[in-house]
PDB file of C-alpha atoms and ligand atoms in Angstrom:
ATOM      1  CA  MET A 511       6.090  15.448  18.548  1.00 46.00           C
ATOM      2  CA  THR A 512       7.331  13.474  15.837  1.00 66.00           C
ATOM      3  CA  VAL A 513       9.653  10.281  16.347  1.00 83.00           C
ATOM      4  CA  PRO A 514      12.547  10.885  14.292  1.00 93.00           C
ATOM      5  CA  LEU A 515      12.762   8.595  11.054  1.00 95.00           C
ATOM      6  CA  ASN A 516      15.955   7.367   9.870  1.00 97.00           C
ATOM      7  CA  ILE A 517      15.181   8.137   6.090  1.00 98.00           C
ATOM      8  CA  LEU A 518      17.107   7.189   2.707  1.00 98.00           C
ATOM      9  CA  VAL A 519      17.420   9.392  -0.178  1.00 98.00           C
ATOM     10  CA  ILE A 520      18.711   7.757  -3.851  1.00 98.00           C
ATOM     11  CA  GLU A 521      18.516  10.702  -5.645  1.00 97.00           C
ATOM     12  CA  ASP A 522      20.932  11.533  -8.727  1.00 96.00           C
ATOM     13  CA  ASN A 523      19.350  15.569  -8.811  1.00 95.00           C
ATOM     14  CA  GLU A 524      21.171  17.531  -6.361  1.00 97.00           C
ATOM     15  CA  GLN A 525      18.377  20.282  -5.664  1.00 96.00           C
ATOM     16  CA  ASN A 526      15.972  17.330  -5.477  1.00 95.00           C
ATOM     17  CA  ARG A 527      18.423  16.035  -3.035  1.00 96.00           C
ATOM     18  CA  TYR A 528      18.613  19.373  -1.183  1.00 97.00           C
ATOM     19  CA  LEU A 529      14.805  19.868  -0.917  1.00 97.00           C
ATOM     20  CA  LEU A 530      14.115  16.663   0.323  1.00 98.00           C
ATOM     21  CA  THR A 531      17.162  16.630   3.048  1.00 98.00           C
ATOM     22  CA  PHE A 532      15.698  20.131   3.993  1.00 98.00           C
ATOM     23  CA  LEU A 533      11.741  18.760   4.159  1.00 98.00           C
ATOM     24  CA  LEU A 534      12.774  15.838   6.347  1.00 98.00           C
ATOM     25  CA  GLN A 535      15.121  17.227   8.365  1.00 97.00           C
ATOM     26  CA  GLN A 536      12.975  20.687   9.069  1.00 96.00           C
ATOM     27  CA  ARG A 537      10.582  18.062  10.722  1.00 95.00           C
ATOM     28  CA  GLY A 538      13.810  16.410  12.962  1.00 95.00           C
ATOM     29  CA  HIS A 539      13.860  13.186  10.384  1.00 97.00           C
ATOM     30  CA  GLN A 540      17.764  11.709  10.046  1.00 97.00           C
ATOM     31  CA  VAL A 541      18.462  11.837   6.229  1.00 98.00           C
ATOM     32  CA  SER A 542      20.992   9.626   4.341  1.00 98.00           C
ATOM     33  CA  VAL A 543      21.379  10.076   0.695  1.00 98.00           C
ATOM     34  CA  ALA A 544      22.605   8.269  -2.238  1.00 98.00           C
ATOM     35  CA  VAL A 545      23.374   9.509  -5.392  1.00 97.00           C
ATOM     36  CA  ASP A 546      22.968   6.352  -7.886  1.00 97.00           C
ATOM     37  CA  GLY A 547      20.964   2.646  -7.425  1.00 97.00           C
ATOM     38  CA  LEU A 548      24.361   0.803  -6.616  1.00 97.00           C
ATOM     39  CA  SER A 549      25.517   3.457  -3.568  1.00 97.00           C
ATOM     40  CA  GLY A 550      21.811   3.546  -2.572  1.00 98.00           C
ATOM     41  CA  ILE A 551      22.050  -0.100  -2.473  1.00 97.00           C
ATOM     42  CA  HIS A 552      24.884   0.191  -0.519  1.00 97.00           C
ATOM     43  CA  MET A 553      24.088   2.305   2.197  1.00 97.00           C
ATOM     44  CA  ALA A 554      20.248   0.685   3.015  1.00 97.00           C
ATOM     45  CA  GLN A 555      22.188  -2.577   4.036  1.00 96.00           C
ATOM     46  CA  THR A 556      24.432   0.000   6.058  1.00 96.00           C
ATOM     47  CA  VAL A 557      22.443   2.296   7.875  1.00 96.00           C
ATOM     48  CA  SER A 558      18.844   0.480   7.556  1.00 94.00           C
ATOM     49  CA  PRO A 559      16.491   2.905   7.037  1.00 97.00           C
ATOM     50  CA  ASP A 560      13.053   3.366   8.261  1.00 96.00           C
ATOM     51  CA  LEU A 561      11.791   4.368   4.554  1.00 97.00           C
ATOM     52  CA  ILE A 562      13.584   4.757   1.385  1.00 98.00           C
ATOM     53  CA  LEU A 563      13.235   7.455  -1.213  1.00 98.00           C
ATOM     54  CA  LEU A 564      13.711   6.352  -4.366  1.00 97.00           C
ATOM     55  CA  ASP A 565      14.335   8.179  -7.861  1.00 95.00           C
ATOM     56  CA  ILE A 566      13.110   6.655 -10.853  1.00 91.00           C
ATOM     57  CA  GLN A 567      14.978   8.418 -13.423  1.00 90.00           C
ATOM     58  CA  LEU A 568      18.620   7.180 -12.235  1.00 93.00           C
ATOM     59  CA  PRO A 569      21.498   6.995 -14.144  1.00 92.00           C
ATOM     60  CA  ALA A 570      22.875   3.822 -14.703  1.00 89.00           C
ATOM     61  CA  MET A 571      20.372   1.438 -12.976  1.00 91.00           C
ATOM     62  CA  HIS A 572      16.605   2.358 -13.475  1.00 91.00           C
ATOM     63  CA  GLY A 573      14.547   2.909 -10.319  1.00 94.00           C
ATOM     64  CA  TYR A 574      12.481  -0.270 -10.469  1.00 93.00           C
ATOM     65  CA  ASP A 575      15.982  -2.194 -11.124  1.00 95.00           C
ATOM     66  CA  VAL A 576      16.946  -0.443  -7.352  1.00 97.00           C
ATOM     67  CA  ALA A 577      13.748  -1.165  -6.434  1.00 96.00           C
ATOM     68  CA  ALA A 578      13.795  -5.059  -7.187  1.00 95.00           C
ATOM     69  CA  ALA A 579      17.438  -5.228  -5.855  1.00 96.00           C
ATOM     70  CA  LEU A 580      16.463  -3.623  -2.654  1.00 96.00           C
ATOM     71  CA  ARG A 581      13.539  -6.393  -1.968  1.00 94.00           C
ATOM     72  CA  ARG A 582      15.634  -9.004  -2.811  1.00 94.00           C
ATOM     73  CA  CYS A 583      17.819  -8.048   0.585  1.00 93.00           C
ATOM     74  CA  ASP A 584      16.999  -9.902   3.451  1.00 92.00           C
ATOM     75  CA  SER A 585      17.286  -7.300   5.553  1.00 92.00           C
ATOM     76  CA  LEU A 586      15.583  -5.470   3.780  1.00 92.00           C
ATOM     77  CA  ARG A 587      12.309  -6.633   3.076  1.00 88.00           C
ATOM     78  CA  GLN A 588      10.163  -5.034   5.335  1.00 89.00           C
ATOM     79  CA  VAL A 589      11.874  -1.415   4.397  1.00 95.00           C
ATOM     80  CA  PRO A 590       8.832   0.816   2.801  1.00 96.00           C
ATOM     81  CA  ILE A 591      10.034   1.926  -0.471  1.00 97.00           C
ATOM     82  CA  VAL A 592       8.338   5.126  -1.972  1.00 96.00           C
ATOM     83  CA  ALA A 593       8.970   6.183  -5.358  1.00 95.00           C
ATOM     84  CA  VAL A 594       9.492   9.544  -6.178  1.00 93.00           C
ATOM     85  CA  THR A 595       9.516  10.722  -9.918  1.00 84.00           C
ATOM     86  CA  SER A 596       8.289  13.492 -12.405  1.00 77.00           C
ATOM     87  CA  TYR A 597       7.359  10.794 -14.826  1.00 64.00           C
ATOM     88  CA  ALA A 598       3.580  10.466 -14.210  1.00 64.00           C
ATOM     89  CA  MET A 599       3.116   8.303 -16.759  1.00 71.00           C
ATOM     90  CA  PRO A 600      -0.105   5.966 -17.244  1.00 77.00           C
ATOM     91  CA  GLY A 601       1.201   2.650 -15.459  1.00 81.00           C
ATOM     92  CA  ASP A 602       4.085   3.937 -13.717  1.00 80.00           C
ATOM     93  CA  ARG A 603       2.504   3.613 -10.201  1.00 81.00           C
ATOM     94  CA  GLU A 604       1.452   0.147 -11.413  1.00 86.00           C
ATOM     95  CA  LYS A 605       5.051  -0.460 -12.754  1.00 88.00           C
ATOM     96  CA  ALA A 606       6.415   0.822  -8.974  1.00 89.00           C
ATOM     97  CA  LEU A 607       4.481  -1.478  -7.072  1.00 90.00           C
ATOM     98  CA  GLU A 608       4.762  -4.466  -9.503  1.00 92.00           C
ATOM     99  CA  SER A 609       9.168  -3.719  -8.924  1.00 93.00           C
ATOM    100  CA  GLY A 610       8.344  -3.709  -4.830  1.00 93.00           C
ATOM    101  CA  CYS A 611       7.787  -0.197  -4.238  1.00 95.00           C
ATOM    102  CA  ASP A 612       5.081   0.736  -1.605  1.00 93.00           C
ATOM    103  CA  GLY A 613       3.633   4.103  -3.237  1.00 91.00           C
ATOM    104  CA  TYR A 614       4.399   6.854  -4.912  1.00 89.00           C
ATOM    105  CA  ILE A 615       5.064  10.756  -4.523  1.00 92.00           C
ATOM    106  CA  GLU A 616       5.185  12.677  -7.959  1.00 89.00           C
ATOM    107  CA  LYS A 617       7.252  15.453  -8.323  1.00 89.00           C
ATOM    108  CA  PRO A 618       7.215  18.592  -8.389  1.00 90.00           C
ATOM    109  CA  ILE A 619       7.588  18.094  -4.398  1.00 93.00           C
ATOM    110  CA  ASP A 620       4.963  19.939  -2.918  1.00 95.00           C
ATOM    111  CA  PRO A 621       6.857  20.979   0.604  1.00 95.00           C
ATOM    112  CA  GLU A 622       3.114  21.245   2.280  1.00 96.00           C
ATOM    113  CA  THR A 623       2.337  17.971   2.375  1.00 96.00           C
ATOM    114  CA  PHE A 624       5.800  16.074   1.319  1.00 97.00           C
ATOM    115  CA  VAL A 625       7.101  15.341   4.941  1.00 96.00           C
ATOM    116  CA  SER A 626       3.250  14.387   6.148  1.00 96.00           C
ATOM    117  CA  GLU A 627       2.903  11.412   3.065  1.00 95.00           C
ATOM    118  CA  VAL A 628       6.265   9.785   4.151  1.00 96.00           C
ATOM    119  CA  GLU A 629       4.973   9.256   7.739  1.00 94.00           C
ATOM    120  CA  THR A 630       1.862   8.335   6.766  1.00 94.00           C
ATOM    121  CA  TYR A 631       3.979   5.716   4.581  1.00 93.00           C
ATOM    122  CA  CYS A 632       6.289   4.568   7.227  1.00 90.00           C
ATOM    123  CA  ALA A 633       2.741   4.286   9.597  1.00 89.00           C
ATOM    124  CA  ALA A 634       1.340   2.425   7.391  1.00 86.00           C
ATOM    125  CA  SER A 635       4.269  -0.251   6.974  1.00 83.00           C
ATOM    126  CA  GLY A 636       4.279  -0.317  10.641  1.00 80.00           C
ATOM    127  CA  VAL A 637       6.670   2.046  11.426  1.00 77.00           C
ATOM    128  CA  ASN A 638       6.199   4.279  14.634  1.00 69.00           C
ATOM    129  CA  VAL A 639       5.802   7.524  13.629  1.00 67.00           C
ATOM    130  CA  ARG A 640       3.591   9.087  16.377  1.00 56.00           C
ATOM    131  CA  PRO A 641       3.355   6.837  19.156  1.00 52.00           C
ATOM    132  CA  GLY A 642       0.106   7.496  21.667  1.00 46.00           C
ATOM    133  CA  GLU A 643      -1.736   8.625  18.183  1.00 47.00           C
ATOM    134  CA  SER A 644      -2.629   5.297  17.054  1.00 42.00           C
ATOM    135  CA  SER A 645      -4.875   2.977  18.417  1.00 39.00           C
TER     136      SER A 645
HETATM  137 MN1  LIG B 710      16.868  11.408 -11.177  1.00 94.29          MN
END
């Protein structure tokens, strides 16, 4: 039994948006989607997500800049941001963390482990994912 999380997905690729949304909803979570950084920042302030999944390769505004902007919002300071990117170059993880992300999931998404990883990031940041299982 999983407590539903409210997840914001910021992703410009339609197929990836569909996959992430499908996997999360299949496990009972609520998903909001934004197709670029600016609308993602606005939506984050509107929907107060439990966690933000942030594509790094975005048009107009790079994911690292989106993360930094999200971190400057008082209301979003505690919300975990997890970068999702296929550009796993040396140093990417460090750059993601420096820009304000809490973690990093590499594409291609593994449907077997993806939702568990998201839930783990939520639990690590204090979001109550599975009441009764933690001490
Ligand atoms: Mn992208």
